[in-house]
Amino acid sequence: MSIVLLAKSLGLSISTVSRALNGYEDVSAATRERVVLRAKAIGYRPNPSARRLGAGKTLAIGVILPAAGSTGQAVDSMYSSLLGGVVTEIEPAGYHLLASMQAKHDAARETALFENFIRGGWVDGLLIVRTRVHDARLELARAAKMPFVAYGRTESDQPYAWVDTDNEKAFRLATTRLLDLGHRRIALINGPEEYSFAQFRRRGYVRALASRKLKPDPTWMLHGDLTEGAGHELCRSLLIRRPAPTAFVCATDSMAFGAIAACREAGLSIGRDVSVIGYGNSSLSAFCDPPLTTMEHQVFENGRYVGRALLQLLRKEIQPADVHYLEPVVLVPRKSDGPAPQ
Amino acid sequence: MSIVLLAKSLGLSISTVSRALNGYEDVSAATRERVVLRAKAIGYRPNPSARRLGAGKTLAIGVILPAAGSTGQAVDSMYSSLLGGVVTEIEPAGYHLLASMQAKHDAARETALFENFIRGGWVDGLLIVRTRVHDARLELARAAKMPFVAYGRTESDQPYAWVDTDNEKAFRLATTRLLDLGHRRIALINGPEEYSFAQFRRRGYVRALASRKLKPDPTWMLHGDLTEGAGHELCRSLLIRRPAPTAFVCATDSMAFGAIAACREAGLSIGRDVSVIGYGNSSLSAFCDPPLTTMEHQVFENGRYVGRALLQLLRKEIQPADVHYLEPVVLVPRKSDGPAPQ
DNA sequence: TTGCTTGACAAAAACGTTTTTGTCTAGCCC
DNA sequence: GGGCTAGACAAAAACGTTTTTGTCAAGCAA
């Protein structure tokens, strides 16, 4: 009954107070000021639930966090920074972030959860993270006319809003660097292949090889979870081949650390006998031994971009097709790679 | 108008339909079943906004994510797993997680944000993370009669619900292990001292020393951000002292990795010349070189515990004083520590 | 029979806003 | 002076539920 009291204390009608507070033009400047002042004075805060019902808006952006790895017991830590960036932008506009989580790596359950999210009227907009090559979520969101921004691209014949890292360029750069160092047997330790980022990375890797007339060997492009364990396992399986790779490009720093462990177990010196490049420029990468050559990835900033884009989409200031932000990628050279051994 | 249509299609009143769906006793079993069936058939989903307004509940749990480090540009990655655990539990009960973020390390702004969260009617309950020794947030939540669970203890004369790790025991175990290995000059590389966990860890360290009649030296207990950079810096400042420490107990694995880097730069062999113990059992700790001796910390599981406690508090099935869960801590011995050098 | 209780449902109020539509006055033009 | 417009505010409807209160018949005891 709060706005009622406020209106009463001002001798105005509820509607005038509401319109004054929401900045409508049909309230005189003097009245508006009086209302705003009094509202502040008595500490009036519009009830969000009532507001939502009245305006038909939820003032919330939804996101479904993907579980990391196959155990489903953790969330990829990258997302906390992404969400931090999003919240930083949407919070001042009065929006909040409604987080759900996908318990397991299960596309069907994920779709159901997603549909509930959309259809249930929980949110005004969506953040779709970790896109797949073919991603049913985009179609669902579109069908429900729910504004969204995808973090990562996907295959779609319709325009849609996306923010992505230039994965292809990143892996082209990394692979080219290794080629320039004289490596010819370069393996790719990639993430799960259903995710678009893995496809882009693979493409970058393949193109770098192709530009030197080298034929990429599919058995040297492996996929696994984005964990140290998977990196370790995949690297090991590559090292026992003859001839073995002399260099590894990894989908994340975590995988790179796993690969490094495997190389070390095989008695190889990192940066001399074998080269490893990671991705993400995690805070650790500068402090490990040897410091990891990796690719810089500004997750927090990307989150901010996503947040701004979502707000503009909600206000219909822009169209989905206007949101195509490809984060430039920078290689951070350190000591985990070096000239190819003879 | 959805429930209206559903009611109409059944020839029942809105109230009966509502009560049937919400499991009230004054609806006959037959009618209830008929309603539930039809609701499912026509895909009826109660509008959350209306529900919130009608019931005076928001069906949301609020959390304010603390920024990591002093830059405020990232969120501590630990929290994504904690939130994952919380969501896993509250989701099936129809609750969602509303996330906000604290842009900078600024207690005043944090309090304002927090108050808005509580007073604004955004949430039914709160998750208060990274508690301080004196934490204004608890008083605010209590004053607003908002149920909450604190992740981490604090100094308070009132009972409150908390879930915490046994930080004291963890650091007692770690320090004792080093003492057993013959170390006498053990330094503590701790987190920011305003946080309660840092106090508990310090206490564990001090008590372990005291139990061997060793007098803890305050200049050997340093505080810093929970980052590799801080761990590196603090460790360096300790290594130039004479006599220098032969062992380091660190507040997080990240700090430990930083400390290890500093030791290596000083030409020390980890596990031989110097011992380092971390905390958190991060996925990396098993794969680094040498594998890191650390303490196991089940963040996801703790999140689940928090989620369950929150639900029970909201349903008033338990009192805040009933929620006192101290996660047992286990030391995971690996290779980053060893006998004290002569 | 009367009165009371109980079971099953319905009517209506309440939740606190926003939005739509309405009213009234003053000013202006012809 | 009549009609029109614009400005400023008010009344009332709408949003879609939940909750409170009401109704009515059947059953039962005295």
XYZ file of C-alpha atoms (C1' of nucleotides) in Angstrom:
744
model
C 0.000 0.000 0.000
C 3.005 2.134 -0.180
C 2.282 4.257 -3.181
C -1.155 4.882 -1.737
C 0.340 6.382 1.387
C 2.773 8.421 -0.624
C -0.037 9.761 -2.780
C -2.138 10.530 0.244
C 0.666 12.364 1.982
C 1.061 14.530 -1.089
C -2.625 15.067 -1.706
C -2.218 13.607 -5.171
C -3.715 10.625 -6.922
C -1.907 7.329 -7.180
C -1.659 7.596 -10.911
C -0.044 10.997 -10.846
C 2.499 9.795 -8.344
C 3.256 6.738 -10.414
C 3.621 8.767 -13.559
C 5.735 11.377 -11.840
C 8.090 8.709 -10.562
C 8.342 7.090 -13.950
C 9.119 10.311 -15.738
C 6.022 10.740 -17.861
C 5.488 14.005 -19.661
C 1.989 14.722 -18.457
C 3.148 15.642 -14.975
C 4.300 19.190 -14.379
C 7.922 19.648 -13.455
C 6.996 21.169 -10.115
C 4.795 18.244 -9.144
C 7.323 15.735 -10.282
C 9.980 17.276 -8.119
C 7.669 17.401 -5.152
C 6.846 13.725 -5.583
C 10.424 12.628 -6.022
C 11.512 14.568 -2.974
C 8.808 13.187 -0.769
C 9.383 9.675 -2.034
C 12.998 9.914 -1.055
C 12.116 11.481 2.273
C 9.782 8.716 3.384
C 11.976 6.049 1.796
C 9.429 4.816 -0.671
C 10.522 1.856 -2.811
C 8.134 0.490 -5.368
C 7.345 -3.139 -4.738
C 9.059 -5.139 -7.452
C 6.429 -7.848 -7.538
C 3.628 -5.377 -8.066
C 5.665 -3.537 -10.590
C 6.278 -6.657 -12.544
C 2.656 -7.604 -12.595
C 1.491 -4.142 -13.478
C 3.983 -3.495 -16.210
C 4.176 -7.026 -17.510
C 7.931 -7.014 -17.094
C 10.019 -9.109 -14.789
C 13.056 -6.812 -14.650
C 15.183 -9.902 -14.765
C 17.622 -11.442 -17.203
C 17.887 -15.207 -17.119
C 20.952 -17.332 -17.497
C 21.412 -21.056 -17.239
C 24.831 -22.001 -16.029
C 26.339 -25.001 -17.715
C 27.933 -27.590 -15.498
C 31.624 -28.080 -16.047
C 33.002 -31.408 -17.144
C 30.960 -34.541 -17.280
C 30.470 -34.957 -13.545
C 28.155 -31.975 -13.377
C 29.412 -31.186 -9.920
C 30.856 -27.796 -10.657
C 30.291 -24.732 -12.762
C 32.933 -23.563 -15.125
C 34.644 -20.815 -13.181
C 34.857 -18.636 -16.246
C 31.209 -17.832 -15.873
C 31.470 -16.051 -12.594
C 33.435 -13.307 -14.280
C 31.114 -13.210 -17.250
C 28.113 -12.836 -14.959
C 29.967 -10.225 -12.959
C 30.317 -8.152 -16.092
C 26.683 -8.604 -17.042
C 25.423 -7.641 -13.611
C 27.651 -4.592 -13.502
C 25.827 -3.255 -16.521
C 22.235 -4.290 -15.934
C 22.089 -3.504 -12.237
C 22.068 0.298 -12.623
C 19.186 -0.065 -15.068
C 17.153 -1.849 -12.424
C 17.579 -5.304 -13.858
C 18.701 -8.343 -11.993
C 20.196 -11.613 -13.010
C 18.189 -14.744 -12.450
C 20.452 -17.741 -12.460
C 19.475 -21.294 -13.022
C 21.720 -24.240 -13.495
C 21.829 -27.229 -15.642
C 22.559 -30.124 -13.347
C 24.039 -32.393 -15.930
C 25.263 -32.498 -19.412
C 21.899 -33.495 -20.831
C 20.549 -31.590 -23.814
C 16.950 -32.764 -23.321
C 16.731 -31.701 -19.704
C 18.456 -28.492 -20.576
C 15.829 -27.734 -23.183
C 13.012 -28.407 -20.726
C 14.593 -26.137 -18.137
C 15.090 -23.516 -20.741
C 11.538 -23.673 -21.941
C 10.238 -23.354 -18.417
C 12.391 -20.321 -18.024
C 11.038 -18.675 -21.127
C 7.446 -19.746 -21.019
C 7.119 -19.440 -17.291
C 7.436 -15.692 -17.472
C 10.420 -15.501 -15.193
C 12.543 -13.186 -17.239
C 12.465 -10.471 -19.879
C 15.606 -11.522 -21.637
C 18.132 -14.279 -21.810
C 21.807 -14.853 -21.842
C 22.619 -18.035 -23.694
C 26.079 -19.268 -22.906
C 28.288 -21.981 -24.295
C 26.550 -22.269 -27.615
C 26.460 -25.496 -29.535
C 26.995 -25.854 -33.245
C 23.305 -26.562 -33.535
C 21.630 -24.921 -30.618
C 17.960 -25.581 -29.946
C 17.890 -22.808 -27.375
C 18.100 -20.083 -29.973
C 15.022 -21.364 -31.735
C 13.137 -21.656 -28.474
C 13.979 -18.115 -27.498
C 13.084 -16.817 -30.892
C 9.807 -18.704 -30.984
C 8.882 -17.181 -27.636
C 9.897 -13.732 -28.866
C 12.262 -13.456 -25.957
C 15.196 -11.099 -26.495
C 18.522 -12.788 -25.974
C 22.232 -12.501 -26.490
C 24.252 -15.583 -27.242
C 27.720 -15.802 -25.797
C 29.299 -17.671 -28.632
C 28.086 -18.090 -32.170
C 26.111 -20.959 -33.642
C 24.800 -22.125 -36.961
C 21.577 -20.334 -37.710
C 19.959 -18.992 -40.829
C 18.309 -16.195 -38.888
C 20.103 -13.144 -37.560
C 20.701 -13.190 -33.836
C 22.639 -11.229 -31.263
C 25.987 -12.623 -30.312
C 29.138 -11.754 -28.470
C 32.058 -14.035 -29.058
C 35.772 -14.362 -28.878
C 37.674 -14.680 -32.097
C 38.453 -18.311 -31.454
C 39.487 -18.989 -34.979
C 42.004 -16.191 -35.071
C 43.317 -17.172 -31.662
C 44.113 -20.676 -32.756
C 45.415 -19.543 -36.080
C 47.808 -17.241 -34.253
C 48.897 -19.908 -31.824
C 49.415 -22.534 -34.483
C 51.239 -20.109 -36.750
C 53.525 -19.184 -33.900
C 54.428 -22.830 -33.450
C 54.949 -23.244 -37.179
C 57.226 -20.244 -37.171
C 59.183 -21.898 -34.388
C 59.781 -24.786 -36.721
C 57.225 -27.244 -35.410
C 55.627 -29.528 -37.951
C 53.929 -32.069 -35.703
C 51.426 -29.933 -33.848
C 48.488 -31.504 -32.013
C 45.226 -29.837 -31.060
C 43.778 -30.607 -27.642
C 40.308 -29.249 -28.097
C 37.101 -28.932 -26.064
C 33.936 -30.996 -26.627
C 33.156 -30.896 -30.292
C 29.481 -30.085 -30.005
C 30.351 -26.594 -28.813
C 30.839 -23.973 -31.468
C 33.975 -22.582 -29.916
C 35.655 -25.939 -30.444
C 34.763 -25.817 -34.123
C 36.159 -22.338 -34.542
C 39.340 -23.273 -32.775
C 39.757 -26.303 -34.916
C 39.189 -24.236 -38.009
C 41.853 -21.761 -36.953
C 44.268 -24.577 -36.347
C 43.500 -26.225 -39.687
C 43.809 -22.990 -41.612
C 47.164 -22.171 -40.097
C 48.467 -25.571 -41.168
C 46.899 -25.260 -44.594
C 48.508 -21.883 -45.170
C 51.850 -23.697 -44.940
C 50.672 -26.492 -47.227
C 50.540 -28.923 -44.338
C 47.778 -31.469 -44.310
C 46.046 -31.561 -40.941
C 45.772 -35.041 -39.509
C 42.337 -35.643 -37.937
C 43.793 -38.111 -35.449
C 45.829 -35.260 -34.034
C 42.813 -33.163 -33.217
C 41.322 -34.522 -30.028
C 38.349 -33.440 -27.998
C 37.752 -33.587 -24.262
C 36.404 -31.769 -21.242
C 37.954 -28.428 -20.421
C 39.822 -29.819 -17.447
C 43.350 -30.627 -16.404
C 42.387 -34.285 -16.277
C 41.230 -34.386 -19.873
C 44.234 -32.383 -21.044
C 46.488 -34.825 -19.264
C 44.783 -37.865 -20.685
C 44.640 -36.604 -24.252
C 48.219 -35.450 -24.225
C 49.366 -38.802 -22.929
C 47.563 -40.618 -25.661
C 49.322 -38.401 -28.194
C 52.767 -38.728 -26.716
C 52.877 -42.487 -27.109
C 52.442 -42.210 -30.865
C 55.442 -42.422 -33.162
C 56.311 -39.929 -34.337
C 54.966 -37.942 -31.409
C 53.852 -34.313 -31.607
C 56.394 -31.680 -30.663
C 53.780 -29.085 -29.851
C 50.287 -28.843 -28.376
C 47.673 -26.152 -28.742
C 45.134 -26.455 -25.951
C 41.582 -25.190 -25.647
C 42.061 -23.794 -22.157
C 44.865 -23.075 -19.752
C 43.512 -25.873 -17.578
C 43.904 -28.363 -20.386
C 47.349 -26.969 -21.048
C 48.365 -27.563 -17.441
C 47.180 -31.134 -17.764
C 49.118 -31.533 -20.983
C 52.202 -30.093 -19.374
C 51.907 -32.630 -16.570
C 51.734 -35.433 -19.122
C 54.772 -34.134 -20.980
C 56.713 -33.876 -17.784
C 55.816 -37.435 -16.849
C 57.185 -38.463 -20.229
C 60.458 -36.836 -19.288
C 60.101 -33.944 -21.683
C 61.242 -30.445 -20.902
C 58.497 -27.912 -21.525
C 59.548 -25.175 -23.906
C 62.524 -27.195 -25.123
C 61.549 -30.739 -25.999
C 57.949 -29.855 -26.380
C 55.863 -26.693 -26.708
C 52.469 -26.044 -25.150
C 50.157 -23.103 -25.694
C 47.070 -22.503 -23.586
C 44.058 -20.275 -23.850
C 42.510 -17.816 -21.438
C 45.450 -16.136 -19.778
C 44.327 -17.363 -16.398
C 45.867 -15.606 -13.440
C 47.981 -18.657 -12.844
C 49.521 -18.788 -16.286
C 52.093 -16.118 -15.457
C 53.186 -17.882 -12.278
C 53.545 -21.481 -13.283
C 56.771 -23.079 -14.390
C 57.491 -22.368 -17.113
C 55.142 -19.421 -17.501
C 52.481 -20.411 -19.971
C 52.218 -18.945 -23.441
C 48.527 -18.361 -23.840
C 45.775 -16.219 -25.370
C 44.247 -13.313 -23.593
C 40.521 -13.464 -23.052
C 38.616 -10.606 -21.388
C 35.666 -12.416 -19.886
C 34.547 -9.678 -17.557
C 34.591 -7.084 -20.328
C 32.680 -9.400 -22.619
C 30.094 -9.745 -19.892
C 29.727 -5.992 -19.787
C 29.247 -5.915 -23.516
C 26.573 -8.580 -23.239
C 24.824 -6.639 -20.486
C 24.728 -3.436 -22.502
C 23.476 -5.259 -25.565
C 20.703 -6.910 -23.599
C 19.511 -3.609 -22.206
C 19.424 -2.057 -25.633
C 17.572 -5.013 -27.067
C 15.000 -4.829 -24.286
C 14.470 -1.164 -24.987
C 14.262 -1.972 -28.677
C 16.953 0.555 -29.390
C 18.720 -1.974 -31.542
C 18.007 -5.149 -33.447
C 19.561 -8.547 -32.761
C 21.483 -8.286 -36.008
C 23.200 -5.172 -34.641
C 24.876 -7.154 -31.884
C 27.854 -8.866 -33.436
C 30.842 -8.329 -31.230
C 33.936 -10.351 -31.900
C 36.462 -9.896 -29.162
C 39.917 -9.417 -30.608
C 42.367 -11.892 -29.262
C 45.955 -11.302 -28.283
C 48.661 -13.876 -27.886
C 50.627 -13.580 -24.669
C 54.044 -15.099 -25.322
C 55.767 -16.639 -22.338
C 58.082 -19.581 -21.901
C 56.120 -22.765 -22.480
C 56.953 -22.845 -26.164
C 60.174 -22.687 -28.086
C 61.975 -23.814 -31.234
C 61.153 -27.274 -32.458
C 63.666 -29.900 -31.336
C 65.834 -31.466 -34.058
C -5.846 -14.575 -17.549
C -4.629 -18.047 -17.613
C -6.067 -19.450 -14.448
C -9.370 -17.917 -15.438
C -9.409 -19.904 -18.638
C -8.363 -23.044 -16.857
C -11.145 -22.575 -14.322
C -13.660 -21.890 -17.047
C -12.669 -24.951 -19.014
C -13.226 -27.039 -15.916
C -16.429 -25.377 -14.838
C -14.833 -24.538 -11.507
C -14.132 -21.303 -9.732
C -10.724 -19.670 -9.836
C -10.229 -20.156 -6.146
C -10.900 -23.856 -6.268
C -8.463 -24.264 -9.115
C -5.827 -22.274 -7.281
C -6.320 -24.239 -4.110
C -6.322 -27.536 -5.960
C -3.050 -26.686 -7.619
C -1.507 -25.622 -4.359
C -2.503 -28.758 -2.548
C -4.977 -27.389 -0.048
C -7.068 -29.804 1.950
C -10.457 -28.322 1.203
C -10.485 -29.621 -2.342
C -11.684 -33.165 -2.926
C -9.137 -35.614 -4.252
C -11.159 -36.192 -7.383
C -11.386 -32.504 -8.197
C -7.745 -31.956 -7.502
C -6.762 -34.684 -9.891
C -9.058 -33.343 -12.564
C -7.547 -29.888 -12.193
C -3.971 -31.082 -12.225
C -4.598 -33.197 -15.296
C -6.254 -30.435 -17.232
C -3.599 -27.938 -16.204
C -0.948 -30.199 -17.576
C -2.950 -30.846 -20.719
C -3.378 -27.216 -21.654
C 0.124 -26.364 -20.469
C -0.908 -23.950 -17.759
C 1.932 -22.234 -15.911
C 1.102 -19.825 -13.138
C 2.481 -16.390 -13.834
C 5.352 -15.858 -11.419
C 4.817 -12.125 -11.126
C 1.178 -12.525 -10.180
C 2.051 -15.292 -7.854
C 4.594 -13.189 -6.101
C 2.214 -10.333 -5.668
C -0.621 -12.507 -4.534
C 1.329 -14.563 -2.078
C 3.672 -11.839 -0.947
C 6.640 -14.021 -1.787
C 9.254 -13.446 -4.404
C 10.324 -17.068 -4.810
C 13.855 -15.824 -5.063
C 16.997 -16.085 -2.993
C 19.415 -13.201 -3.232
C 23.149 -13.294 -3.281
C 25.671 -10.549 -3.729
C 28.838 -11.751 -5.338
C 32.004 -10.266 -3.953
C 34.560 -9.060 -6.426
C 37.872 -10.854 -6.301
C 41.043 -9.022 -5.474
C 41.280 -5.286 -5.239
C 40.745 -4.547 -8.907
C 37.115 -5.571 -8.702
C 37.236 -6.827 -12.242
C 36.489 -10.434 -11.549
C 34.456 -12.644 -9.298
C 36.144 -15.246 -7.197
C 35.671 -18.389 -9.209
C 34.903 -20.397 -6.107
C 31.456 -18.878 -6.042
C 30.251 -20.345 -9.277
C 30.407 -23.779 -7.721
C 28.823 -22.596 -4.502
C 25.950 -21.051 -6.425
C 25.682 -24.172 -8.526
C 25.097 -26.164 -5.383
C 22.544 -23.709 -4.048
C 20.586 -23.613 -7.278
C 20.575 -27.380 -7.525
C 18.667 -27.504 -4.268
C 16.332 -24.524 -4.496
C 15.332 -24.951 -8.111
C 13.128 -28.024 -7.574
C 11.320 -26.108 -4.847
C 10.437 -23.389 -7.313
C 12.977 -20.899 -6.069
C 15.452 -19.038 -8.169
C 18.676 -17.312 -7.439
C 18.854 -13.570 -7.891
C 22.426 -12.476 -8.239
C 23.792 -9.063 -7.694
C 27.392 -8.012 -7.578
C 29.483 -5.745 -5.580
C 31.496 -3.744 -8.053
C 34.310 -2.868 -5.736
C 35.730 -3.629 -2.426
C 33.776 -0.894 -0.677
C 31.914 -1.750 2.501
C 29.655 1.338 2.377
C 28.457 0.735 -1.159
C 28.044 -2.902 -0.353
C 25.787 -2.075 2.548
C 23.648 0.205 0.389
C 23.302 -2.463 -2.264
C 22.455 -4.958 0.369
C 19.833 -2.798 1.960
C 18.199 -2.164 -1.384
C 18.118 -5.875 -1.907
C 16.402 -6.508 1.389
C 14.137 -3.532 1.651
C 13.266 -3.452 -1.998
C 11.346 -6.694 -1.714
C 13.375 -8.497 -4.314
C 13.953 -11.705 -2.429
C 12.600 -13.939 0.299
C 15.932 -14.992 1.638
C 19.582 -14.264 1.438
C 22.877 -15.967 1.037
C 25.593 -13.929 2.668
C 29.007 -14.940 1.462
C 32.538 -14.103 2.497
C 31.672 -12.960 5.966
C 33.702 -10.374 7.765
C 34.757 -10.530 11.368
C 32.251 -7.786 12.033
C 29.629 -8.020 9.382
C 26.993 -5.305 9.102
C 25.030 -7.416 6.664
C 23.887 -9.840 9.322
C 22.377 -7.047 11.380
C 20.661 -5.591 8.341
C 19.144 -8.912 7.391
C 18.046 -9.564 10.914
C 16.538 -6.109 11.304
C 14.525 -6.667 8.138
C 13.464 -10.097 9.388
C 14.864 -11.623 6.241
C 15.885 -15.273 6.534
C 19.473 -15.840 5.579
C 22.332 -18.272 5.690
C 25.845 -17.006 6.098
C 28.589 -18.807 4.264
C 31.269 -18.322 6.838
C 30.941 -17.392 10.490
C 31.222 -13.974 12.064
C 31.236 -12.378 15.450
C 27.686 -11.942 16.620
C 25.935 -12.199 19.937
C 22.751 -13.406 18.313
C 22.251 -16.887 16.901
C 22.336 -17.074 13.127
C 22.434 -19.702 10.439
C 25.839 -20.518 9.074
C 27.634 -23.010 6.915
C 31.373 -22.902 7.094
C 34.520 -24.833 6.487
C 36.571 -25.807 9.470
C 39.272 -23.330 8.615
C 40.891 -23.524 11.992
C 41.247 -27.259 11.911
C 42.485 -27.126 8.335
C 45.326 -24.819 9.212
C 46.056 -26.632 12.400
C 46.410 -29.839 10.418
C 48.582 -28.243 7.793
C 50.847 -26.523 10.278
C 51.112 -29.641 12.416
C 52.081 -31.634 9.379
C 54.902 -29.234 8.693
C 55.974 -29.322 12.326
C 56.022 -33.105 12.169
C 58.245 -32.832 9.137
C 60.705 -30.950 11.288
C 59.974 -27.402 10.174
C 60.323 -24.692 12.777
C 60.219 -21.568 10.632
C 56.747 -21.727 9.149
C 55.135 -18.660 7.595
C 51.431 -18.035 7.056
C 50.368 -16.445 3.803
C 46.829 -15.503 4.668
C 43.860 -13.771 3.023
C 42.619 -10.257 3.851
C 42.345 -10.000 7.595
C 38.882 -8.474 7.726
C 37.400 -11.756 6.576
C 36.531 -14.246 9.257
C 38.041 -17.175 7.426
C 41.423 -15.479 7.650
C 41.054 -15.177 11.408
C 40.151 -18.824 11.799
C 43.046 -19.900 9.676
C 45.405 -17.777 11.636
C 44.073 -19.222 14.848
C 44.624 -22.760 13.591
C 48.166 -21.894 12.623
C 48.870 -20.228 15.958
C 47.424 -23.093 17.959
C 49.457 -25.677 16.112
C 52.622 -23.761 16.912
C 51.563 -23.212 20.500
C 50.919 -26.893 21.025
C 54.635 -27.396 20.348
C 55.590 -24.538 22.631
C 56.619 -22.409 19.698
C 55.917 -18.721 19.893
C 54.203 -17.499 16.733
C 55.884 -14.468 15.203
C 53.333 -11.900 14.005
C 55.689 -10.700 11.294
C 55.452 -14.136 9.756
C 51.724 -14.008 9.352
C 50.989 -11.921 6.297
C 47.743 -10.953 4.635
C 46.943 -10.353 1.000
C 44.454 -10.917 -1.787
C 43.629 -14.485 -2.649
C 45.632 -14.376 -5.853
C 48.801 -15.778 -7.306
C 50.193 -12.260 -7.463
C 49.722 -11.624 -3.777
C 51.058 -15.048 -2.863
C 54.114 -14.360 -4.965
C 54.710 -10.949 -3.481
C 54.236 -12.008 0.119
C 56.411 -15.062 -0.254
C 59.167 -13.000 -1.795
C 59.103 -10.553 1.066
C 59.462 -13.468 3.464
C 62.264 -15.204 1.600
C 64.626 -12.258 1.846
C 64.522 -12.361 5.635
C 67.270 -14.059 7.595
C 66.615 -16.603 8.749
C 64.061 -17.296 6.058
C 61.055 -19.576 6.503
C 61.414 -23.157 5.368
C 57.684 -23.673 4.956
C 54.600 -21.746 3.881
C 50.970 -22.381 4.636
C 48.810 -20.533 2.131
C 45.187 -19.432 2.250
C 44.363 -20.721 -1.219
C 45.904 -22.874 -3.879
C 46.251 -19.740 -6.000
C 48.346 -18.067 -3.337
C 50.337 -21.247 -3.016
C 51.109 -21.245 -6.724
C 52.301 -17.674 -6.415
C 54.429 -18.612 -3.433
C 55.888 -21.559 -5.323
C 56.835 -19.243 -8.167
C 58.634 -16.969 -5.718
C 60.497 -19.884 -4.154
C 61.558 -21.129 -7.536
C 62.843 -17.708 -8.493
C 64.901 -17.805 -5.312
C 66.456 -21.013 -6.565
C 64.714 -23.222 -4.043
C 63.483 -26.691 -4.832
C 59.851 -27.121 -3.807
C 59.339 -30.035 -1.432
C 63.054 -30.223 -0.638
C 64.466 -26.825 0.216
C 61.107 -25.406 1.020
C 57.592 -26.733 1.696
C 54.338 -25.182 0.530
C 50.805 -26.193 1.433
C 47.757 -24.771 -0.297
C 44.072 -24.795 0.382
C 41.097 -25.764 -1.763
C 42.268 -28.802 -3.663
C 41.729 -27.035 -6.955
C 41.587 -29.241 -9.992
C 45.022 -28.025 -10.924
C 46.713 -28.948 -7.686
C 47.082 -32.594 -8.683
C 48.659 -31.705 -12.029
C 51.189 -29.051 -11.203
C 54.834 -29.719 -10.524
C 55.286 -30.804 -7.870
C 51.703 -31.825 -7.118
C 50.435 -29.535 -4.410
C 49.750 -30.684 -0.873
C 46.499 -28.975 -0.060
C 43.219 -29.131 1.857
C 40.070 -30.510 0.364
C 37.116 -28.158 0.210
C 33.745 -29.281 -1.131
C 32.293 -26.031 -2.353
C 29.525 -27.490 -4.444
C 28.355 -29.716 -1.613
C 28.428 -26.798 0.786
C 26.264 -24.899 -1.644
C 23.755 -27.713 -1.575
C 23.745 -27.618 2.190
C 23.128 -23.885 2.127
C 20.294 -24.323 -0.348
C 18.566 -26.915 1.776
C 18.966 -24.827 4.904
C 17.494 -21.794 3.199
C 14.448 -23.711 2.069
C 13.848 -25.034 5.549
C 14.262 -21.602 7.063
C 11.792 -20.138 4.603
C 9.288 -22.815 5.494
C 10.016 -22.164 9.142
C 10.755 -25.821 9.648
C 13.901 -24.895 11.497
C 15.398 -21.965 13.341
C 18.563 -20.120 12.360
C 20.310 -21.580 15.385
C 19.696 -25.046 13.960
C 21.896 -24.346 10.964
C 25.459 -24.749 12.105
C 27.281 -26.870 9.611
C 31.024 -27.080 9.845
C 32.460 -28.857 6.857
C 35.086 -31.334 7.934
C 38.359 -30.728 6.242
C 40.758 -33.289 4.897
C 44.388 -32.812 4.111
C 45.433 -34.093 0.718
C 49.146 -34.930 0.942
C 51.095 -34.602 -2.269
C 54.636 -33.581 -3.075
C 55.009 -29.880 -2.382
C 56.142 -30.448 1.157
C 58.816 -32.544 2.739
C 61.265 -32.818 5.624
C 62.795 -29.583 6.809
C 66.238 -28.944 5.338
C 69.186 -29.044 7.750
C -37.066 -30.722 14.389
C -33.238 -27.777 15.526
C -28.760 -26.660 15.783
C -24.111 -27.658 14.962
C -20.301 -29.442 12.288
C -17.928 -30.693 8.248
C -16.819 -31.096 3.484
C -16.513 -28.937 -0.895
C -16.759 -25.349 -3.432
C -17.483 -20.124 -4.788
C -17.272 -15.108 -4.260
C -14.784 -11.412 -3.339
C -11.016 -8.953 -1.444
C -6.308 -8.177 -1.511
C -1.596 -7.672 -3.375
C 0.714 -2.664 -5.237
C 1.738 -1.258 -9.162
C 1.104 0.459 -14.395
C -1.737 1.846 -18.078
C -5.803 3.484 -20.181
C -9.289 6.461 -20.225
C -11.602 10.387 -18.342
C -12.209 15.125 -16.498
C -11.552 19.790 -15.889
C -9.579 24.246 -16.659
C -7.267 27.683 -19.173
C -5.968 29.558 -23.351
C -6.538 30.348 -28.093
C -8.622 31.135 -32.680
C -12.231 32.500 -35.499
C -19.205 33.161 -27.518
C -18.399 28.574 -29.289
C -15.375 25.170 -30.285
C -10.978 23.288 -30.094
C -6.526 22.147 -28.016
C -3.215 21.349 -24.590
C -1.843 20.766 -19.968
C -2.298 18.627 -15.594
C -4.249 15.708 -12.926
C -7.688 11.808 -11.358
C -10.489 7.620 -11.753
C -10.725 3.206 -12.834
C -9.328 -0.880 -15.116
C -5.969 -4.242 -15.598
C -2.241 -7.470 -14.304
C -3.062 -12.957 -12.516
C -2.582 -14.828 -8.693
C -3.440 -16.053 -3.368
C -6.084 -15.662 0.685
C -10.036 -14.706 3.330
C -14.579 -15.077 3.892
C -18.933 -16.885 2.514
C -22.349 -20.385 1.032
C -24.747 -24.502 0.813
C -25.841 -29.158 1.472
C -25.236 -33.313 3.958
C -24.573 -35.637 8.184
C -25.128 -36.113 12.892
C -26.481 -35.501 17.807
C -29.840 -34.069 21.084
